PDB file of C-alpha atoms in Angstrom:
ATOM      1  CA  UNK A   1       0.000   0.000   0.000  1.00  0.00           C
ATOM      2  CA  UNK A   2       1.645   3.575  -1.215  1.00  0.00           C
ATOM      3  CA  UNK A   3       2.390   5.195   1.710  1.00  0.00           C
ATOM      4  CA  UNK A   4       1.188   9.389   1.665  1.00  0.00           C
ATOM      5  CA  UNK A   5       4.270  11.667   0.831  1.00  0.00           C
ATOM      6  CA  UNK A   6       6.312   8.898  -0.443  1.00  0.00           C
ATOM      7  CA  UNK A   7       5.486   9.963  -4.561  1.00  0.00           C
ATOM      8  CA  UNK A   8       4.048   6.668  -5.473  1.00  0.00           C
ATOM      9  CA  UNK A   9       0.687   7.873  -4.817  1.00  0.00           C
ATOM     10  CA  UNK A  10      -1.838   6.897  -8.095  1.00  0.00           C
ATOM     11  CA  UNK A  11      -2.184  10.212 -10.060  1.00  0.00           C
ATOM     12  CA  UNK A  12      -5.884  10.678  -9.220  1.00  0.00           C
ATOM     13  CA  UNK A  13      -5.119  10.390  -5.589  1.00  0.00           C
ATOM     14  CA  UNK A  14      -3.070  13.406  -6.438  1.00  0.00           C
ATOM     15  CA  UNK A  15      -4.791  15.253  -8.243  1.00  0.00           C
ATOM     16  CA  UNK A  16      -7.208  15.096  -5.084  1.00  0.00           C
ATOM     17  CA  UNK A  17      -4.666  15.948  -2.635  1.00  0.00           C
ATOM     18  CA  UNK A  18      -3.414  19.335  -5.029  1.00  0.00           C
ATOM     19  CA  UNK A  19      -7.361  19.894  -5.151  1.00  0.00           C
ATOM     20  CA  UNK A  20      -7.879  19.631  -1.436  1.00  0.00           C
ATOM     21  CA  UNK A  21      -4.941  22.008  -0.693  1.00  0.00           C
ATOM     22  CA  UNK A  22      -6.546  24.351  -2.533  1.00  0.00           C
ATOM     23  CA  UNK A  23      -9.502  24.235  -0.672  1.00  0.00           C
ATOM     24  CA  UNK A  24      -7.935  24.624   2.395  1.00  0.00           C
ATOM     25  CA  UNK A  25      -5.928  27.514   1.322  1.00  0.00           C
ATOM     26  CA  UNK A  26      -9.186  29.140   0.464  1.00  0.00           C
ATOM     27  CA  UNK A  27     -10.802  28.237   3.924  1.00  0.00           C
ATOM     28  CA  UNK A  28      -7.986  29.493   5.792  1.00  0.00           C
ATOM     29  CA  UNK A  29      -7.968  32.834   3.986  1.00  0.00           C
ATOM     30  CA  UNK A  30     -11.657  32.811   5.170  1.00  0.00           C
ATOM     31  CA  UNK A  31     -11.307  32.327   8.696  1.00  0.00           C
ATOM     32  CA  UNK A  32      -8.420  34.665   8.822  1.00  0.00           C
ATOM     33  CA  UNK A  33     -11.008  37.706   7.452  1.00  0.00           C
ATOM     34  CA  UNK A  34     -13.312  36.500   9.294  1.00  0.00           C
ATOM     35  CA  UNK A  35     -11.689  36.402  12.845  1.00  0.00           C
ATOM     36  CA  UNK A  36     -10.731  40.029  11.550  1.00  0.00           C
ATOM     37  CA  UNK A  37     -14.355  41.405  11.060  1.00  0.00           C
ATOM     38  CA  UNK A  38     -15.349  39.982  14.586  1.00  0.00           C
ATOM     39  CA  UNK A  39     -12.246  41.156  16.480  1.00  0.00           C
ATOM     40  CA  UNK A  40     -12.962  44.536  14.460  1.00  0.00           C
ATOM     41  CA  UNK A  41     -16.364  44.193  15.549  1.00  0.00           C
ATOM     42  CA  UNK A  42     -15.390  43.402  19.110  1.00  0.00           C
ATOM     43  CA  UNK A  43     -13.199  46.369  19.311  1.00  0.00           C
ATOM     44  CA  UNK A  44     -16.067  48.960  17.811  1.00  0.00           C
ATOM     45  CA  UNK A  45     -18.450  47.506  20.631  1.00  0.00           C
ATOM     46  CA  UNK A  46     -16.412  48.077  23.092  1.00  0.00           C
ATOM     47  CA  UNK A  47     -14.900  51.732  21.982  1.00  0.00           C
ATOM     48  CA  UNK A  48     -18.600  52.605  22.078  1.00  0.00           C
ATOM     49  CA  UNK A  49     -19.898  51.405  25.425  1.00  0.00           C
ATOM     50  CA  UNK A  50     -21.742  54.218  27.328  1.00  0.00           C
ATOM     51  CA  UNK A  51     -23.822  52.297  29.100  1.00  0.00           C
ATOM     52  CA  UNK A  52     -22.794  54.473  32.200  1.00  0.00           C
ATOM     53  CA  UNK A  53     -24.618  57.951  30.715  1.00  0.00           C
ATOM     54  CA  UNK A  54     -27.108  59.724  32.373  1.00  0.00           C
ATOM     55  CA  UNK A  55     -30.630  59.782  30.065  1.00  0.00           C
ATOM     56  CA  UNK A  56     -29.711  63.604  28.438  1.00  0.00           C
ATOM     57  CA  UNK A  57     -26.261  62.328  26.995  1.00  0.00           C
ATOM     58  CA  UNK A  58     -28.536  59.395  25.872  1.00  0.00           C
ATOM     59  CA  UNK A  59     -30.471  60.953  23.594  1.00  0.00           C
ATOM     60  CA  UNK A  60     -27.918  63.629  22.367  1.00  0.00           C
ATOM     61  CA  UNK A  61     -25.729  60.142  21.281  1.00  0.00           C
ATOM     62  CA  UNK A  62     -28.517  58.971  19.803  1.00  0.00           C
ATOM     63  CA  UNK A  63     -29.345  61.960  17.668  1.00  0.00           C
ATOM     64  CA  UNK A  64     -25.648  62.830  16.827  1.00  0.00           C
ATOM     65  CA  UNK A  65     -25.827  59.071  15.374  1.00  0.00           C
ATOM     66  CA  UNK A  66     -28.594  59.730  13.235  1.00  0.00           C
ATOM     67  CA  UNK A  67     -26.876  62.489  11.714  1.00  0.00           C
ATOM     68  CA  UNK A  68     -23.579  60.859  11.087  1.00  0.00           C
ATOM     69  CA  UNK A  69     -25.002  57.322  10.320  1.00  0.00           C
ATOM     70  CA  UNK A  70     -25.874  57.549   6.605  1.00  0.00           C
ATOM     71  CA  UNK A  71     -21.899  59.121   5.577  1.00  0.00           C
ATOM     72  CA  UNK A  72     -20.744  56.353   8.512  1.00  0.00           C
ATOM     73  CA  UNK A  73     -22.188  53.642   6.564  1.00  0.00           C
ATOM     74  CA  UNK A  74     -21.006  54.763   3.237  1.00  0.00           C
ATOM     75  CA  UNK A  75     -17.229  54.767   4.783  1.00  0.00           C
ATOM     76  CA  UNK A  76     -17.680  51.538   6.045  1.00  0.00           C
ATOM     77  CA  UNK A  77     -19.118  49.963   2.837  1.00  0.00           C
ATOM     78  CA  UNK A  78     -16.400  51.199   1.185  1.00  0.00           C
ATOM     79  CA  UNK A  79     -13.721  49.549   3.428  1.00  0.00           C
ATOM     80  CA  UNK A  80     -15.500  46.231   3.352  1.00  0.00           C
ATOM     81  CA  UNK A  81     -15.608  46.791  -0.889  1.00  0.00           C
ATOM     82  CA  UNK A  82     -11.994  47.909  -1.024  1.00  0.00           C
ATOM     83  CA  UNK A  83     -10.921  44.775   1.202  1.00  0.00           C
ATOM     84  CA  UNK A  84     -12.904  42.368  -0.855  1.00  0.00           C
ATOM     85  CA  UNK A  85     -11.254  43.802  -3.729  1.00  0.00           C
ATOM     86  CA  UNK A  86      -7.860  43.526  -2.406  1.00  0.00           C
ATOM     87  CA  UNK A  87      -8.084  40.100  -1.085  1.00  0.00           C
ATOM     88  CA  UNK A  88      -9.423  38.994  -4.341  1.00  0.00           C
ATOM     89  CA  UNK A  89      -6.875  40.407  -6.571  1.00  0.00           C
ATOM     90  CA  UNK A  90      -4.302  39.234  -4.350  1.00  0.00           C
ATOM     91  CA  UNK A  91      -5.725  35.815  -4.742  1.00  0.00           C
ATOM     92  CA  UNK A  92      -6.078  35.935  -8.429  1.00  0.00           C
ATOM     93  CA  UNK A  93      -2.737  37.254  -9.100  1.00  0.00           C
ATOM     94  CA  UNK A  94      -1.296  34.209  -6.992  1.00  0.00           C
ATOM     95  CA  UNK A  95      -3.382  32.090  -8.958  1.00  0.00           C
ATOM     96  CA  UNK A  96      -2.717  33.307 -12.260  1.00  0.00           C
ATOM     97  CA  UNK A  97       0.594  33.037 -11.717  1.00  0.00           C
ATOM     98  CA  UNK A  98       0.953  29.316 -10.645  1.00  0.00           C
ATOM     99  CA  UNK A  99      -0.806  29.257 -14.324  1.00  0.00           C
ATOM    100  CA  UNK A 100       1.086  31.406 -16.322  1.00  0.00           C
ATOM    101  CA  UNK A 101       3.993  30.048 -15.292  1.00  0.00           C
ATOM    102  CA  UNK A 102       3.522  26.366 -16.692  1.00  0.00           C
ATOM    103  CA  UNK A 103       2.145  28.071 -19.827  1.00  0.00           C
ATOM    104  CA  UNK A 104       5.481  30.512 -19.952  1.00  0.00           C
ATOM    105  CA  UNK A 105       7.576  27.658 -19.166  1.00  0.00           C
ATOM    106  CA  UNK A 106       5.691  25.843 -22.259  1.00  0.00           C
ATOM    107  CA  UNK A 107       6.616  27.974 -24.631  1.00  0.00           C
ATOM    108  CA  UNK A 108      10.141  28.104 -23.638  1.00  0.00           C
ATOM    109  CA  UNK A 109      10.804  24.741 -24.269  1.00  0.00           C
ATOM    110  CA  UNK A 110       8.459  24.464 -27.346  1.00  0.00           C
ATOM    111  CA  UNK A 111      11.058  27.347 -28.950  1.00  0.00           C
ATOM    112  CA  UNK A 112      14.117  25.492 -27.683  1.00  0.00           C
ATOM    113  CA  UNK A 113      13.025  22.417 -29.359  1.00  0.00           C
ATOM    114  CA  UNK A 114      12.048  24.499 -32.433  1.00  0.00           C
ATOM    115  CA  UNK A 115      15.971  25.840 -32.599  1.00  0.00           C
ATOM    116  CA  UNK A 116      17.289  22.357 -32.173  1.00  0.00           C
ATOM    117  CA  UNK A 117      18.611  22.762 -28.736  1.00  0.00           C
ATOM    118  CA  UNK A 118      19.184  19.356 -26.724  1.00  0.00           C
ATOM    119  CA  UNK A 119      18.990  21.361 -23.232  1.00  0.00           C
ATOM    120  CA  UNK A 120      17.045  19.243 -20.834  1.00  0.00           C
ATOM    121  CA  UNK A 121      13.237  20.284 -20.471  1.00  0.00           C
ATOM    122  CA  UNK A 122      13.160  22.862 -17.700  1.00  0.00           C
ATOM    123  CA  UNK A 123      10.014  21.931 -15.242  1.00  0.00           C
ATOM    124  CA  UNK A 124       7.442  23.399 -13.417  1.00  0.00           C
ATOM    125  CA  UNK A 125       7.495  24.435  -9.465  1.00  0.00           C
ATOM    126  CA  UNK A 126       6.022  21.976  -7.599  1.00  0.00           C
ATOM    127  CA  UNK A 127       2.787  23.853  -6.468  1.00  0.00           C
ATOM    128  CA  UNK A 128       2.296  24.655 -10.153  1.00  0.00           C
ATOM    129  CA  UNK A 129      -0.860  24.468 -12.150  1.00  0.00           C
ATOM    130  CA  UNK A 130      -0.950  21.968 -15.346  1.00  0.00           C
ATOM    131  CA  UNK A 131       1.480  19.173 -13.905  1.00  0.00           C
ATOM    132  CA  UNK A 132      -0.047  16.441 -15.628  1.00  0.00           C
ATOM    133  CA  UNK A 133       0.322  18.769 -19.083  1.00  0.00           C
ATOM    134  CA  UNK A 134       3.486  19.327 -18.054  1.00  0.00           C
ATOM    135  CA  UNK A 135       4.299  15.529 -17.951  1.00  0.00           C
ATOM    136  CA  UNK A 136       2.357  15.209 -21.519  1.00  0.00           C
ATOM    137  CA  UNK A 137       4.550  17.690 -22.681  1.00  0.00           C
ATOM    138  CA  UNK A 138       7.489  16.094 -21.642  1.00  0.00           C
ATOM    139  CA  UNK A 139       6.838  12.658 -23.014  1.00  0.00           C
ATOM    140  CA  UNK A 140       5.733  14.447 -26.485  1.00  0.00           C
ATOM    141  CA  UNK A 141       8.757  15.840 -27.330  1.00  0.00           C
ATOM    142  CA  UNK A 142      10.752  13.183 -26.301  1.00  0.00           C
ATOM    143  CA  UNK A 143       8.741  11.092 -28.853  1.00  0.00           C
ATOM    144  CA  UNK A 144       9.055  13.454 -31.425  1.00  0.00           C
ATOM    145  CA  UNK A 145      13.412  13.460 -30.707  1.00  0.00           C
ATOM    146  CA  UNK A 146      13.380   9.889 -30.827  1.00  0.00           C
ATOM    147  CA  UNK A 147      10.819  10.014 -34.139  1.00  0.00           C
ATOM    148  CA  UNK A 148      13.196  12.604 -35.702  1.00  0.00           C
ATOM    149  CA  UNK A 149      16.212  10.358 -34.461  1.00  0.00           C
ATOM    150  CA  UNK A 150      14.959   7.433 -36.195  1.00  0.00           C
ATOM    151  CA  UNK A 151      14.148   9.283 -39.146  1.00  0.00           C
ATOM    152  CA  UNK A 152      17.238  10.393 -39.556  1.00  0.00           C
ATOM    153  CA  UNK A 153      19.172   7.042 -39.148  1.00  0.00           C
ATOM    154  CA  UNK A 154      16.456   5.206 -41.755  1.00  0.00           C
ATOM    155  CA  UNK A 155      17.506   8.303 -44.044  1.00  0.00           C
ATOM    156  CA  UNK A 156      21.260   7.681 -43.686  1.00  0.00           C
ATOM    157  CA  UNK A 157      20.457   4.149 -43.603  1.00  0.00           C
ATOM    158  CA  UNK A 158      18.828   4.455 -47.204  1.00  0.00           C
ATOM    159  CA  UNK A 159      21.845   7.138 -48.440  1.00  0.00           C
ATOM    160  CA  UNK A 160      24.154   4.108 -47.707  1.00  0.00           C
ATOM    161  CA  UNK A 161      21.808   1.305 -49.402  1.00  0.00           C
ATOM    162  CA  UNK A 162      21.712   3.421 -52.223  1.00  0.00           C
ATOM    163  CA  UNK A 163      25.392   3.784 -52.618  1.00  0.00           C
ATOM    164  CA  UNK A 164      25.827   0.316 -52.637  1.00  0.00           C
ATOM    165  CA  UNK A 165      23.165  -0.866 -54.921  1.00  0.00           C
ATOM    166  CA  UNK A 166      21.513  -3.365 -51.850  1.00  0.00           C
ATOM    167  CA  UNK A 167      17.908  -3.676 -53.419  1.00  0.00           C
ATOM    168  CA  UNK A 168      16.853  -5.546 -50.194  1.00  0.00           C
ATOM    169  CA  UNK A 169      18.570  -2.634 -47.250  1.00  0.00           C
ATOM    170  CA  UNK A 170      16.821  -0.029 -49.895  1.00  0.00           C
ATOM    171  CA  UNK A 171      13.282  -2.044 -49.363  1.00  0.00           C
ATOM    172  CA  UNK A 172      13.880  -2.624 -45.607  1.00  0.00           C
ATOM    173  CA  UNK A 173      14.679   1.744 -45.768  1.00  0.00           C
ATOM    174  CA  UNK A 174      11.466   2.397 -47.582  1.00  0.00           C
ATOM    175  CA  UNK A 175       9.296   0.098 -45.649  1.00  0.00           C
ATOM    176  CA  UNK A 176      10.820   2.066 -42.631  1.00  0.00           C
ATOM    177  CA  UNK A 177      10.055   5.533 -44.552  1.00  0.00           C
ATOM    178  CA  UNK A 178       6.994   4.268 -44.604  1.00  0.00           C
ATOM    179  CA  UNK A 179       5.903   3.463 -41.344  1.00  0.00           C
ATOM    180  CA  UNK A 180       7.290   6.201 -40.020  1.00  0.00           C
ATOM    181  CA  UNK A 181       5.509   8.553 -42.473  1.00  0.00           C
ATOM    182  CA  UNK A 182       2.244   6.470 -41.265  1.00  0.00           C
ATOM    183  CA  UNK A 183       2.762   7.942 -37.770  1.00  0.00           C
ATOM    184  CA  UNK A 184       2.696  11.636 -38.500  1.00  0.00           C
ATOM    185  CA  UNK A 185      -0.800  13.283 -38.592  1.00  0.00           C
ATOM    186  CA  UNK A 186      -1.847  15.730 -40.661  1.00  0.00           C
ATOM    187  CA  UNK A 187      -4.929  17.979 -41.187  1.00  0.00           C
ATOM    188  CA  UNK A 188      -4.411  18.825 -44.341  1.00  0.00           C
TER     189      UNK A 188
END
């Protein structure tokens, strides 16, 4: 039985586990603003205790409140809109960069490969977005060197038969041509 933090967890198992972190990421940014809005809360409730007033200051509280309670309210509105804005840019921009990165790092390799480089494919961080299309990736182009690889030998292969005038190496080259060609999709 795979063992948890060993890597030979199946993929779906995961998949789950990157999923759930998520999750809890969310849910802790959650209970962090909201533990902030009671102890704000908390701290406005207690700034404005005047339980110990006489009836007169009563009511003169009470009207100055009705005065200032509309512009009050307006202020505070607009501190709870600003912090929701905040938080969720702050939370996109993480996000969108655990996926731009894989996608940057994509492309990077894609125009290596197109150049002809042999540098080794760099990879994505660990907490990255599009892992398993970062795996895909990987095994792609390595099919595609060893394609190109073998394409190449069957074409020296067939340089050589035809050289030497051996009808059977230049069938066994063609039949080779062939099968290779048979692999390559088009949409043409």
């Amino acid at each position: 039985m795979p063992q948890p933090g060993t890597g030979d967890l199946p993929a779906d198992f995961q998949q789950y586990a990157r999923t759930l972190g998520r999750f809890k990421r969310v849910a802790r940014i959650s209970l962090v603003v909201a533990a902030l809005s009671v102890a704000s809360l908390l701290l406005l409730i207690l700034a404005i205790d005047d339980s110990h007033q006489d009836y007169q200051k009563s009511i003169q509280a009470l009207a100055l409140t009705q005065r200032n309670l509309g512009w009050m309210m307006a202020l505070a509105g607009t501190w709870l809109l600003g912090a929701t804005a905040a938080t969720t840019w702050l939370i996109t921009l993480y996000s969108s960069f655990r996926l731009a990165g894989p996608l940057y790092r994509f492309t990077q390799d894609l125009q290596l490969r197109e150049m002809g480089s042999d540098a080794p494919l760099l990879h994505i961080r660990r907490d990255d977005y599009l892992q398993e299309e970062c795996l895909l990736l990987d095994e792609t182009l390595l099919q595609i060197k060893l394609h190109y690889a073998e394409l190449r030998d069957t074409v020296e292969a067939l340089q050589r038969a035809r050289a030497n005038l051996d009808d059977a190496e230049l069938q066994r080259c063609k039949h080779t041509l062939n099968h290779l060609a048979s692999k390559v999709i088009t949409d043409d």
